[in-house]
Amino acid sequence: MRAPKGLEGVIVDSTAISVSDPEGYIIYRGYDLSELAEKSSFEETAYLILNGRLPSSTELKEFRLSLAKNRDVPPMVMRTISQLPKRSPMMDVLRIGVSLLGSFDRERDLQNTESNMRKAIKLVSRTATLVANGFRVVHGGQRPVKPNAKLDHSSNFLYVLKNKTASQLHVRSFEQTLILYMDHDFNASTFATRVVGSTLADAYSAASAGLAALKGPLHGGANEKAMEMLRNFKSVEEARDWVKQTLGRKERIMGFGHRVYRKIDPRVPVAKNILRRLSEENSQTAKLLDICLAVEEVMWSEKQIPPNIDFYAAPIYYSLGIPIPTYTPIFALTRMVGWSAHFIEQVETNKLIRPNAEYVGQRGLKYVPIEMRN
Amino acid sequence: MRAPKGLEGVIVDSTAISVSDPEGYIIYRGYDLSELAEKSSFEETAYLILNGRLPSSTELKEFRLSLAKNRDVPPMVMRTISQLPKRSPMMDVLRIGVSLLGSFDRERDLQNTESNMRKAIKLVSRTATLVANGFRVVHGGQRPVKPNAKLDHSSNFLYVLKNKTASQLHVRSFEQTLILYMDHDFNASTFATRVVGSTLADAYSAASAGLAALKGPLHGGANEKAMEMLRNFKSVEEARDWVKQTLGRKERIMGFGHRVYRKIDPRVPVAKNILRRLSEENSQTAKLLDICLAVEEVMWSEKQIPPNIDFYAAPIYYSLGIPIPTYTPIFALTRMVGWSAHFIEQVETNKLIRPNAEYVGQRGLKYVPIEMRN
């Protein structure tokens, strides 16, 4: 069987975790993502994705506690990160950090669901610390901040990153984006994680592969690129002109189009609402929202390409005062929930992922000793 | 389109690098692998795989030199490795080491063939140093040995690993196994590398994913497991009995069977000849060879399953006095050539690898506030 290049449109396996439908909706474990983003918390949604159902109060309390307890990263890992070249890409910092975490987990190579579930919690919790403190140390030239076990996942992340407690509005806006980014069926990084899982390698190895894939500009890199574009516009008119000129040169605008969605990325309306809410308290954000809407309008009228989640998550983070080099890592810290669930599902229903290739190279060449070659 | 699970038998893309044919032959860039293993060197074959043709004398000299020049690993990387928990799995050491190497390469994120070719040479050269010195430090409690730029790749590896010059017979036997393991079309680790490459992430990220996948017991882990079994047999009779009993319990024997080859893994006859040659100088090796042949015979008469390369590479390494925890890493250090070539080919002909999944989970669930849940 010959599959289309990039496996576009090819169903390679089944999953009970999530689905992104071309018609423009996403389901996590039976629930519509838009409803979860509106009503659920990071912890609840992560529990849902990992366990297949929403938690009871007691289960949620326990889950929150295990996330909070596992935030500290071994000192050797932070020491290593502090010795990396200043301003190293944060996705490299993260891949190194998560790879190192594996070395310090004694149950790393236990390959059963119970153990992999414990590793999932450690991975989700510590990756957030690696992003926040990794940025402080490698980019900010600041000291790491000790995580606060009393705060929930989203509040704690913002607290560590900025060494300052964030407002409720900011925390909730941030938390909603984490829910939106948490899983997305067989996207490239999740698929990389599953390919590694299919060899029965450990959870940290699989997570490293997810991080490796998410670094790519065709995947996770888009939200940072979108913001680097948006921040340059001084007015709606300037944005409109620039986009038209760029399209005229047949160049790509980051944050638009999606392999799955032709009409609408269902995460966009939710993100747009978050940005709207933030713009009510801040005139800079209001201006940024206008610019986004203008760019979206031009892209639609000129090319009929709709924005994707990256295009609206970026200005939310910007409005929250989150530094641009952490945008893809933030995507990673929440996608770590999805990767972990997919790793567990892959191992539980495993078959080695080993495709074939069509050989289009030469055949029948005879080896000529080097002294007889030209 | 629905593909069979594990993408078994599915052609996902074309490649001009290598082909493994079910009929029992392997081609690297037009040349039969058995002929290359007999006549070619590690450097020549690596050049062939990376550049698509055998080198001239001058090209080979230059290639050798760039490999030799790039053997030193930044001190910070070795320092980090020396702080890992003693006896950490060598594939973890390697994944951490290669991830760190990326941080110190200033052209890391340049995405063009010329730059990726330079990175390939650095990756191939330094991974060998990471395996040899990583083992010395993390497992052996020894000091790292400075690579010797006058030696070729295979001699230098054995020299660093043991801090002793190996005999010509040993070097050549080792080198031949490196050629045999160098590439194998779209195996799981190469496919993981290509999935990461398809996001246009950098070469070090892609190599980390290859290393992550190769760690799995269903992929690279098999040669170590095969040797752990073989070393326990005190006689041919004991080996025969144990294999029969194990098969009777329906358990798996490592080093047998292959997704691609039904009849013969073409690397096996070559490896068997290497082991035969080694057994002529050493009675222990002669005994080990007899045990291998006996296990092969039982597996064939009872199950009609032929051995794969791992089953015969393992006793070669054992005969050369190479420590078992480095067997999979050795596979990795030579497969790094293949991964690099596939990464470059993927980037040059790129389309994001993003498959679909069939969603088999629930639908239509309504969010119930936590206080109303049971």
XYZ file of C-alpha atoms in Angstrom:
748
model
C 0.000 0.000 0.000
C 1.277 3.429 -0.948
C 0.292 6.290 1.395
C 0.234 9.960 0.340
C 3.337 11.934 1.305
C 3.324 13.261 4.876
C 0.699 10.573 5.645
C -1.870 13.258 4.869
C -5.363 11.945 5.508
C -4.083 8.468 6.386
C -5.580 6.800 9.470
C -2.624 5.043 11.062
C -4.241 3.808 14.293
C -7.212 4.342 16.597
C -7.275 6.484 19.726
C -9.772 7.105 22.507
C -8.043 10.295 23.680
C -9.069 13.081 21.345
C -10.270 13.922 17.885
C -9.880 17.034 15.759
C -12.626 17.067 13.176
C -12.236 18.888 9.835
C -15.760 20.231 10.377
C -14.325 22.361 13.158
C -14.664 20.728 16.551
C -12.337 18.990 18.995
C -13.326 16.322 21.511
C -11.239 15.335 24.541
C -12.429 11.981 25.924
C -16.054 12.606 24.982
C -16.251 16.315 25.916
C -16.321 19.246 23.552
C -13.104 21.225 23.958
C -14.866 24.606 23.866
C -16.978 23.583 26.871
C -13.934 22.297 28.767
C -11.993 25.508 28.069
C -14.914 27.513 29.431
C -15.720 25.443 32.522
C -12.864 23.130 33.442
C -9.472 23.694 35.087
C -6.008 22.628 33.896
C -5.884 19.874 36.512
C -9.363 18.544 35.768
C -8.727 18.443 32.039
C -5.314 16.833 32.473
C -6.895 14.192 34.720
C -9.568 13.620 32.077
C -7.043 13.190 29.282
C -4.834 10.850 31.287
C -7.567 8.777 32.948
C -10.391 8.888 30.438
C -12.976 10.509 32.742
C -13.436 13.609 34.866
C -12.254 13.215 38.472
C -14.369 13.204 41.637
C -13.557 15.892 44.232
C -11.287 13.496 46.130
C -9.510 12.347 42.986
C -8.995 15.909 41.850
C -7.574 16.903 45.227
C -5.102 14.006 45.095
C -4.141 14.761 41.502
C -3.559 18.437 42.296
C -1.419 17.411 45.245
C 0.745 15.000 43.240
C 1.315 17.657 40.593
C 2.230 20.195 43.280
C 4.542 17.783 45.129
C 6.499 16.938 41.989
C 7.453 20.446 40.923
C 11.014 20.487 42.181
C 13.628 19.576 39.612
C 16.795 17.743 40.790
C 19.519 20.351 41.528
C 21.918 18.713 39.039
C 19.416 19.330 36.246
C 19.081 23.039 37.049
C 22.857 23.293 37.451
C 23.369 21.800 33.994
C 20.828 24.139 32.454
C 22.530 27.120 34.065
C 25.737 26.150 32.227
C 24.166 26.180 28.761
C 25.137 28.999 26.401
C 23.118 32.124 27.252
C 19.960 32.504 25.144
C 19.978 28.868 23.986
C 16.636 28.087 22.327
C 14.209 27.195 25.104
C 13.073 24.055 23.276
C 16.671 22.798 23.455
C 16.788 23.649 27.165
C 13.584 21.695 27.623
C 14.706 18.659 25.596
C 17.934 18.526 27.593
C 16.092 19.023 30.877
C 13.504 16.314 30.244
C 16.203 13.920 29.005
C 18.083 14.513 32.260
C 14.954 14.032 34.390
C 14.801 10.468 33.077
C 18.205 9.704 34.570
C 16.994 10.591 38.042
C 13.776 8.582 37.964
C 14.387 5.112 39.359
C 11.242 3.670 37.852
C 12.092 5.117 34.420
C 12.321 1.770 32.640
C 9.294 0.112 34.280
C 6.910 -0.425 31.393
C 3.427 -0.662 32.919
C 0.492 1.732 33.022
C 0.583 2.421 36.755
C 4.236 3.419 36.620
C 3.806 5.326 33.354
C 0.962 7.285 34.958
C 3.277 8.354 37.801
C 5.883 9.363 35.234
C 3.237 11.352 33.357
C 2.532 13.421 36.479
C 6.240 14.021 37.089
C 6.782 14.960 33.443
C 3.849 17.391 33.362
C 4.759 18.996 36.654
C 8.516 19.301 36.160
C 8.348 20.426 32.555
C 6.467 23.523 33.751
C 9.254 24.240 36.231
C 11.875 23.666 33.523
C 10.184 26.201 31.246
C 9.786 28.889 33.900
C 13.118 28.507 35.674
C 14.938 27.561 32.477
C 13.879 30.867 30.960
C 14.861 32.804 34.079
C 18.330 31.272 34.122
C 19.225 30.889 30.424
C 17.529 33.998 29.029
C 16.834 36.288 31.943
C 20.112 35.949 33.824
C 17.949 35.522 36.947
C 17.968 33.009 39.769
C 15.468 30.147 39.747
C 12.359 30.601 41.915
C 11.193 27.819 44.198
C 7.771 26.518 43.062
C 4.926 27.158 45.489
C 3.106 23.916 46.329
C 0.058 25.850 47.537
C -0.681 27.266 44.083
C -2.433 25.436 41.266
C -0.491 24.490 38.120
C -1.235 27.638 36.108
C -0.790 30.136 38.967
C 2.430 28.463 40.016
C 3.860 28.590 36.495
C 3.230 32.331 36.182
C 4.511 32.866 39.730
C 7.809 31.038 39.071
C 8.299 32.640 35.659
C 7.904 36.193 36.979
C 8.555 35.736 40.704
C 5.262 37.549 41.256
C 1.706 36.429 41.883
C -0.498 36.929 38.815
C -4.067 38.301 38.913
C -7.015 35.925 38.746
C -7.915 37.183 35.273
C -4.386 36.556 34.028
C -4.189 33.098 35.594
C -7.543 32.049 34.152
C -6.708 33.394 30.679
C -3.432 31.494 30.729
C -5.065 28.320 32.060
C -7.631 28.373 29.259
C -4.896 28.428 26.612
C -3.265 25.419 28.318
C -6.547 23.528 28.019
C -6.827 24.491 24.344
C -3.284 23.244 23.556
C -3.428 20.110 25.716
C -4.023 17.486 23.044
C -4.699 17.237 19.335
C -4.787 13.588 18.210
C -1.943 12.520 15.896
C -0.134 15.818 15.308
C 3.556 15.509 14.388
C 4.995 15.645 17.931
C 2.409 13.234 19.328
C 3.083 10.900 16.425
C 6.846 11.116 17.106
C 6.105 10.244 20.752
C 4.030 7.244 19.661
C 6.702 6.030 17.203
C 9.218 6.033 20.067
C 6.663 4.440 22.430
C 6.090 1.673 19.888
C 9.674 0.434 20.421
C 8.764 0.190 24.152
C 11.387 2.804 25.036
C 10.688 4.667 28.300
C 8.370 7.652 28.842
C 11.231 10.183 29.066
C 12.664 9.026 25.739
C 9.230 9.371 24.158
C 8.716 12.840 25.657
C 12.120 13.926 24.333
C 11.008 12.991 20.833
C 7.807 14.996 21.278
C 9.851 18.014 22.349
C 12.247 17.495 19.436
C 9.360 17.581 16.949
C 7.574 20.505 18.576
C 10.661 22.675 18.083
C 10.149 22.685 14.313
C 8.888 25.908 12.714
C 6.240 23.875 10.834
C 4.843 22.698 14.164
C 5.232 24.393 17.566
C 7.446 27.197 16.387
C 4.531 29.076 14.791
C 3.205 30.959 17.853
C 6.542 32.710 18.481
C 6.876 33.631 14.809
C 3.315 34.999 14.755
C 4.047 37.266 17.706
C 7.327 38.491 16.246
C 5.289 39.618 13.266
C 2.385 41.135 15.251
C 4.526 43.145 17.665
C 6.083 45.061 14.786
C 2.827 46.612 13.612
C 2.220 50.103 14.922
C -1.286 50.364 13.477
C -4.073 48.397 11.857
C -3.250 50.056 8.512
C 0.395 49.073 8.715
C -0.584 45.479 9.494
C -2.979 45.347 6.530
C -0.400 46.758 4.123
C 2.383 44.490 5.289
C 0.268 41.349 5.000
C -0.855 42.281 1.490
C 2.724 42.975 0.413
C 3.976 39.735 1.940
C 1.254 37.738 0.223
C 2.153 39.535 -3.003
C 5.687 38.183 -2.655
C 4.097 34.723 -2.175
C 5.587 34.474 1.324
C 3.973 32.657 4.194
C 2.181 34.330 7.106
C 2.691 32.359 10.334
C -0.337 31.294 12.368
C -2.633 30.675 9.409
C -3.927 27.459 7.876
C -4.015 23.984 9.356
C -3.617 20.470 7.971
C -6.890 19.372 9.601
C -9.201 22.396 9.537
C -10.271 23.894 6.242
C -12.877 26.326 7.588
C -12.254 26.983 11.248
C -9.876 25.953 13.998
C -12.359 25.515 16.895
C -9.778 26.821 19.355
C -9.723 30.211 17.671
C -13.132 31.561 18.842
C -12.284 30.572 22.431
C -8.869 32.243 22.256
C -10.376 35.323 20.629
C -12.803 35.640 23.554
C -9.948 35.412 26.038
C -8.118 38.170 24.179
C -11.299 40.264 24.088
C -11.720 39.927 27.844
C -8.107 40.961 28.375
C -8.506 43.918 26.037
C -11.237 45.336 28.285
C -8.690 46.045 31.001
C -5.806 47.162 28.827
C -5.730 49.562 25.883
C -2.511 48.060 24.484
C -4.234 44.693 24.308
C -7.255 46.296 22.683
C -4.981 47.680 19.969
C -3.299 44.299 19.525
C -6.710 42.642 19.165
C -7.655 45.119 16.440
C -4.444 44.332 14.596
C -5.094 40.591 14.852
C -8.626 40.992 13.539
C -7.349 43.103 10.645
C -4.694 40.541 9.697
C -7.299 37.771 9.901
C -9.629 39.763 7.652
C -6.965 40.391 4.998
C -5.884 36.739 5.055
C -9.476 35.695 4.521
C -10.349 38.157 1.786
C -7.069 37.618 -0.099
C -6.452 33.911 0.440
C -9.449 32.357 2.257
C -7.042 30.978 4.865
C -8.358 31.058 8.452
C -6.114 31.621 11.495
C -5.120 28.746 13.749
C -4.747 28.657 17.537
C -1.118 29.885 17.395
C -2.207 33.190 15.905
C -4.454 34.027 18.868
C -2.537 32.292 21.688
C 0.506 34.451 20.924
C -1.164 37.848 21.614
C -2.761 36.427 24.789
C 0.664 35.500 26.133
C 2.037 38.851 25.025
C -0.737 40.646 26.897
C 0.072 38.638 30.021
C 3.650 39.892 29.797
C 5.015 36.422 29.003
C 8.339 36.524 27.114
C 8.147 35.333 23.494
C 10.887 32.627 23.732
C 8.631 30.682 26.127
C 5.583 30.454 23.824
C 6.532 27.157 22.178
C 7.746 25.754 25.528
C 4.347 26.651 27.048
C 2.694 24.740 24.208
C 5.048 21.872 25.153
C 4.341 21.952 28.886
C 0.630 21.410 28.352
C 0.973 19.096 25.320
C 3.066 16.953 27.685
C -0.302 15.794 29.079
C -1.396 14.648 25.626
C 1.971 13.079 24.800
C 1.882 11.112 28.055
C -1.651 9.844 27.436
C -0.721 8.846 23.873
C 2.454 7.137 25.073
C 0.418 5.077 27.560
C -2.233 4.245 24.947
C 0.480 3.238 22.437
C 2.245 0.939 24.910
C -1.059 -0.649 26.020
C -2.121 -1.503 22.458
C 1.315 -1.740 20.959
C 2.643 -2.728 17.605
C 6.049 -1.454 16.434
C 5.614 1.470 14.014
C 7.904 0.493 11.132
C 6.757 1.662 7.700
C 8.279 0.894 4.307
C 9.872 3.161 1.722
C 9.990 3.091 -2.049
C 13.626 2.861 -3.093
C 14.297 5.266 -5.936
C 18.100 5.133 -5.789
C 20.508 3.303 -8.079
C 20.938 -0.467 -8.245
C 23.576 -2.914 -9.382
C 26.669 -0.713 -8.918
C 29.953 -2.582 -8.487
C 32.484 -1.515 -5.878
C 35.643 -0.125 -7.477
C 38.776 -0.041 -5.276
C 39.704 3.523 -4.379
C 42.970 3.526 -6.320
C 40.984 2.824 -9.484
C 38.415 5.614 -8.959
C 38.647 8.988 -10.671
C -7.306 5.778 3.755
C -6.836 3.309 6.599
C -3.327 1.867 6.997
C -2.559 -1.405 8.806
C -1.434 -0.994 12.431
C 2.263 -0.251 12.864
C 2.242 0.954 9.228
C 3.296 -2.585 8.352
C 3.941 -2.869 4.626
C 2.883 0.734 3.992
C 5.097 2.803 1.694
C 5.114 6.234 3.315
C 7.687 8.009 1.123
C 10.523 7.398 -1.317
C 14.217 7.309 -0.516
C 17.415 7.084 -2.533
C 19.529 6.064 0.470
C 18.972 2.373 1.073
C 16.577 -0.494 0.629
C 16.065 -3.680 2.601
C 14.373 -6.210 0.363
C 12.222 -9.038 1.782
C 14.011 -11.352 -0.657
C 17.097 -10.926 1.484
C 19.362 -8.197 0.209
C 20.248 -4.646 1.254
C 21.429 -1.872 -1.060
C 23.200 1.287 0.101
C 23.121 3.936 -2.659
C 23.306 1.364 -5.455
C 25.831 -1.014 -3.854
C 25.113 -4.400 -2.349
C 25.730 -4.222 1.406
C 27.535 -7.574 1.534
C 30.099 -6.303 -0.977
C 30.560 -3.050 0.937
C 31.021 -4.906 4.236
C 33.691 -7.036 2.592
C 35.602 -4.334 0.696
C 34.780 -0.883 2.020
C 35.801 1.039 5.144
C 33.585 2.808 7.703
C 34.607 6.198 6.312
C 34.046 5.250 2.677
C 30.624 3.790 3.410
C 29.597 6.743 5.562
C 30.668 9.100 2.765
C 28.639 7.029 0.305
C 25.504 7.115 2.448
C 25.764 10.838 3.122
C 26.818 11.966 -0.371
C 25.248 9.374 -2.642
C 28.493 8.140 -4.224
C 31.835 6.662 -3.214
C 34.559 9.261 -2.588
C 37.717 9.872 -4.605
C 41.032 9.500 -2.727
C 41.144 13.223 -2.018
C 37.530 13.342 -0.872
C 38.058 10.365 1.391
C 41.151 11.913 2.916
C 39.246 15.120 3.658
C 36.268 13.233 5.055
C 38.496 11.145 7.320
C 40.162 14.302 8.521
C 36.921 16.103 9.333
C 35.698 13.091 11.286
C 39.008 12.921 13.182
C 39.054 16.667 13.899
C 35.555 16.639 15.366
C 36.011 13.944 17.979
C 36.426 16.140 21.020
C 33.270 16.739 23.004
C 32.854 20.106 24.808
C 34.120 19.736 28.404
C 30.740 20.831 29.827
C 29.081 17.867 28.099
C 31.524 15.341 29.583
C 31.232 17.043 32.970
C 27.444 16.700 32.878
C 27.675 13.051 31.902
C 30.076 12.385 34.762
C 27.404 13.655 37.178
C 24.709 11.223 36.019
C 23.749 8.399 38.377
C 26.303 5.577 38.091
C 25.267 2.838 35.650
C 22.614 4.993 33.961
C 21.480 3.261 30.753
C 23.982 4.196 28.054
C 21.195 5.131 25.625
C 20.068 7.772 28.129
C 23.646 9.013 28.433
C 23.808 9.251 24.666
C 20.454 11.020 24.264
C 21.490 13.559 26.903
C 24.933 13.970 25.357
C 23.672 14.506 21.816
C 20.981 16.902 23.053
C 23.702 18.906 24.804
C 25.962 18.899 21.727
C 23.245 20.840 19.925
C 23.520 23.680 22.437
C 27.175 24.177 21.612
C 26.839 24.180 17.839
C 26.366 27.716 16.590
C 25.039 26.639 13.221
C 22.541 24.269 14.871
C 19.443 25.993 13.527
C 20.714 26.669 9.996
C 18.439 24.575 7.821
C 20.349 23.939 4.583
C 22.104 20.879 3.190
C 25.633 22.234 3.401
C 25.244 23.066 7.078
C 23.356 19.848 7.823
C 26.196 17.899 6.216
C 28.686 19.537 8.590
C 26.393 18.704 11.501
C 26.190 15.102 10.273
C 29.971 14.778 10.505
C 30.038 16.300 13.979
C 27.184 14.059 15.128
C 28.788 10.881 13.764
C 32.198 11.708 15.158
C 31.161 12.939 18.610
C 28.560 10.252 19.213
C 31.371 7.682 19.024
C 33.307 9.625 21.667
C 30.173 9.910 23.816
C 29.671 6.136 23.709
C 33.272 5.245 24.534
C 33.979 7.900 27.152
C 30.401 7.866 28.449
C 30.792 4.180 29.225
C 34.187 4.706 30.863
C 32.843 7.425 33.127
C 29.277 6.308 33.927
C 29.794 2.531 34.041
C 33.505 1.930 34.402
C 34.338 4.585 36.994
C 37.290 5.473 34.728
C 38.606 8.728 33.339
C 37.794 9.743 29.770
C 40.502 9.066 27.171
C 41.453 11.733 24.658
C 40.577 10.603 21.110
C 43.538 10.040 18.805
C 43.167 12.044 15.599
C 45.700 9.805 13.825
C 43.467 6.750 14.058
C 40.534 5.940 11.786
C 36.997 5.985 13.200
C 36.809 2.305 14.207
C 40.345 2.045 15.649
C 39.862 5.247 17.575
C 36.575 4.084 19.078
C 38.116 0.853 20.387
C 41.178 2.766 21.550
C 39.124 5.295 23.580
C 36.791 2.648 24.974
C 39.621 0.471 26.291
C 42.520 2.915 26.433
C 44.486 0.365 24.410
C 45.229 -0.099 20.730
C 43.222 -2.961 19.228
C 44.633 -5.537 16.803
C 44.024 -5.186 13.069
C 41.739 -8.226 13.095
C 39.662 -6.776 15.923
C 39.429 -3.343 14.321
C 38.375 -4.775 10.975
C 35.791 -7.111 12.543
C 34.312 -4.195 14.469
C 34.360 -1.918 11.423
C 32.460 -4.477 9.371
C 29.648 -4.582 11.926
C 29.453 -0.784 11.772
C 28.991 -0.994 8.015
C 26.273 -3.635 8.442
C 24.334 -1.501 10.950
C 24.823 1.833 9.180
C 21.431 2.206 7.521
C 18.231 0.258 7.014
C 15.621 2.370 5.214
C 12.566 3.340 7.304
C 13.181 1.404 10.526
C 11.496 2.856 13.639
C 14.355 5.135 14.763
C 14.996 6.448 11.255
C 11.290 7.080 10.853
C 11.221 8.948 14.202
C 14.152 11.044 12.930
C 12.255 11.820 9.714
C 9.049 12.723 11.580
C 11.040 15.262 13.608
C 12.885 16.439 10.481
C 9.536 17.014 8.764
C 8.728 19.807 11.257
C 12.047 21.407 10.129
C 13.468 21.077 13.642
C 17.294 20.972 13.760
C 19.567 17.965 13.182
C 20.343 17.488 16.893
C 16.634 17.365 17.761
C 16.098 14.783 15.030
C 19.065 12.691 16.201
C 17.732 12.772 19.784
C 14.485 11.257 18.539
C 16.414 8.520 16.709
C 18.301 7.728 19.907
C 15.059 7.762 21.905
C 13.504 5.180 19.568
C 16.600 2.993 19.352
C 16.528 2.524 23.130
C 13.353 0.431 22.904
C 13.669 -3.327 23.466
C 11.656 -3.925 20.264
C 14.295 -2.034 18.283
C 17.941 -1.473 19.275
C 17.736 -3.161 22.645
C 17.783 -6.645 21.090
C 21.560 -7.133 20.703
C 22.227 -6.632 24.423
C 19.380 -8.966 25.374
C 20.672 -11.616 22.936
C 24.126 -11.518 24.525
C 22.739 -11.678 28.055
C 21.075 -14.914 26.997
C 24.065 -16.358 25.105
C 26.643 -15.694 27.821
C 24.692 -17.842 30.268
C 25.019 -21.059 28.259
C 27.866 -23.286 29.357
C 27.430 -25.779 26.512
C 25.685 -26.356 23.221
C 23.350 -28.864 24.933
C 22.371 -26.396 27.624
C 21.612 -23.762 24.971
C 19.450 -26.194 22.979
C 17.466 -27.276 26.053
C 16.907 -23.747 27.300
C 15.671 -22.500 23.937
C 13.254 -25.449 23.609
C 11.908 -24.869 27.111
C 11.541 -21.130 26.535
C 9.686 -21.720 23.274
C 7.512 -24.241 25.130
C 6.496 -21.453 27.512
C 5.682 -19.346 24.416
C 8.284 -16.780 25.390
C 10.303 -14.735 22.942
C 13.956 -15.382 22.042
C 15.779 -12.104 21.341
C 17.681 -11.679 18.073
C 15.266 -13.699 15.924
C 12.737 -12.636 13.310
C 12.462 -9.358 11.446
C 9.589 -7.235 10.153
C 11.168 -7.099 6.678
C 12.941 -10.429 6.145
C 10.972 -13.653 6.130
C 13.756 -15.973 4.994
C 17.123 -14.390 5.639
C 18.569 -11.181 7.060
C 21.381 -10.566 4.521
C 23.596 -9.158 7.274
C 23.656 -12.500 9.082
C 25.962 -14.453 6.712
C 28.463 -11.571 6.768
C 28.380 -11.374 10.576
C 28.677 -15.150 10.848
C 31.843 -15.039 8.727
C 33.309 -12.360 10.968
C 32.585 -14.491 14.019
C 34.086 -17.534 12.274
C 37.277 -15.629 11.524
C 37.490 -14.506 15.156
C 36.892 -18.048 16.388
C 40.024 -19.226 14.567
C 42.195 -17.289 16.982
C 40.227 -17.880 20.167
C 38.742 -21.088 21.562
C 36.191 -19.200 23.717
C 34.869 -17.546 20.585
C 34.782 -20.914 18.830
C 32.585 -22.245 21.639
C 30.343 -19.173 21.472
C 29.963 -19.651 17.712
C 28.900 -23.270 18.246
C 26.299 -22.138 20.764
C 24.972 -19.520 18.345
C 24.705 -22.055 15.538
C 22.900 -24.480 17.835
C 20.383 -21.832 18.953
C 19.832 -20.865 15.326
C 19.246 -24.485 14.387
C 16.687 -25.062 17.155
C 14.868 -21.828 16.293
C 14.646 -22.921 12.687
C 13.558 -26.506 13.289
C 11.013 -25.546 15.971
C 9.701 -22.241 14.664
C 11.173 -21.545 11.210
C 12.325 -18.154 12.481
C 15.751 -17.031 11.185
C 18.198 -14.954 13.251
C 18.655 -11.251 12.595
C 21.832 -9.144 12.671
C 21.554 -8.496 16.433
C 21.961 -12.184 17.174
C 25.373 -12.363 15.463
C 26.645 -8.837 16.137
C 26.367 -9.451 19.885
C 28.841 -12.385 20.059
C 31.262 -10.481 17.795
C 31.318 -7.582 20.254
C 31.599 -10.010 23.158
C 34.600 -11.683 21.514
C 36.229 -8.294 21.061
C 35.887 -7.723 24.800
C 33.366 -4.913 24.334
C 31.105 -4.425 27.397
C 27.451 -5.387 26.821
C 25.897 -2.023 27.880
C 27.564 -0.416 24.844
C 26.058 -2.749 22.204
C 22.950 -0.679 21.509
C 24.979 2.566 21.690
C 27.383 1.116 19.081
C 24.382 0.393 16.866
C 23.440 4.060 17.458
C 26.862 5.512 16.670
C 26.890 3.983 13.212
C 23.138 4.377 12.541
C 23.807 8.076 13.183
C 25.173 8.105 9.607
C 21.873 6.769 8.291
C 19.769 9.052 10.492
C 21.727 12.073 9.277
C 21.317 11.120 5.607
C 17.584 10.538 6.126
C 17.237 13.832 7.983
C 18.864 15.671 5.072
C 16.750 13.818 2.502
C 13.570 14.563 4.507
C 14.341 18.282 4.773
C 15.239 18.517 1.069
C 11.972 16.916 -0.077
C 9.875 17.931 2.875
C 6.241 17.616 3.723
C 5.124 17.631 7.387
C 4.428 14.066 8.559
C 1.028 14.414 10.238
C -1.201 11.341 10.003
C -4.807 10.930 11.135
C -6.348 8.709 13.786
C -9.684 6.969 14.056
C -11.409 8.279 17.160
C -12.934 5.386 19.084
C -13.639 7.271 22.332
C -16.918 8.613 23.639
C -18.846 11.546 22.163
C -21.480 13.980 23.340
C -20.684 13.979 27.071
C -21.808 17.068 28.985
C -19.560 18.704 31.562
C -20.955 18.305 35.081
C -19.618 20.734 37.722
C -17.409 18.957 40.243
C -19.742 19.461 43.187
C -22.423 17.539 41.284
C -20.191 14.570 40.412
C -20.185 11.309 42.385
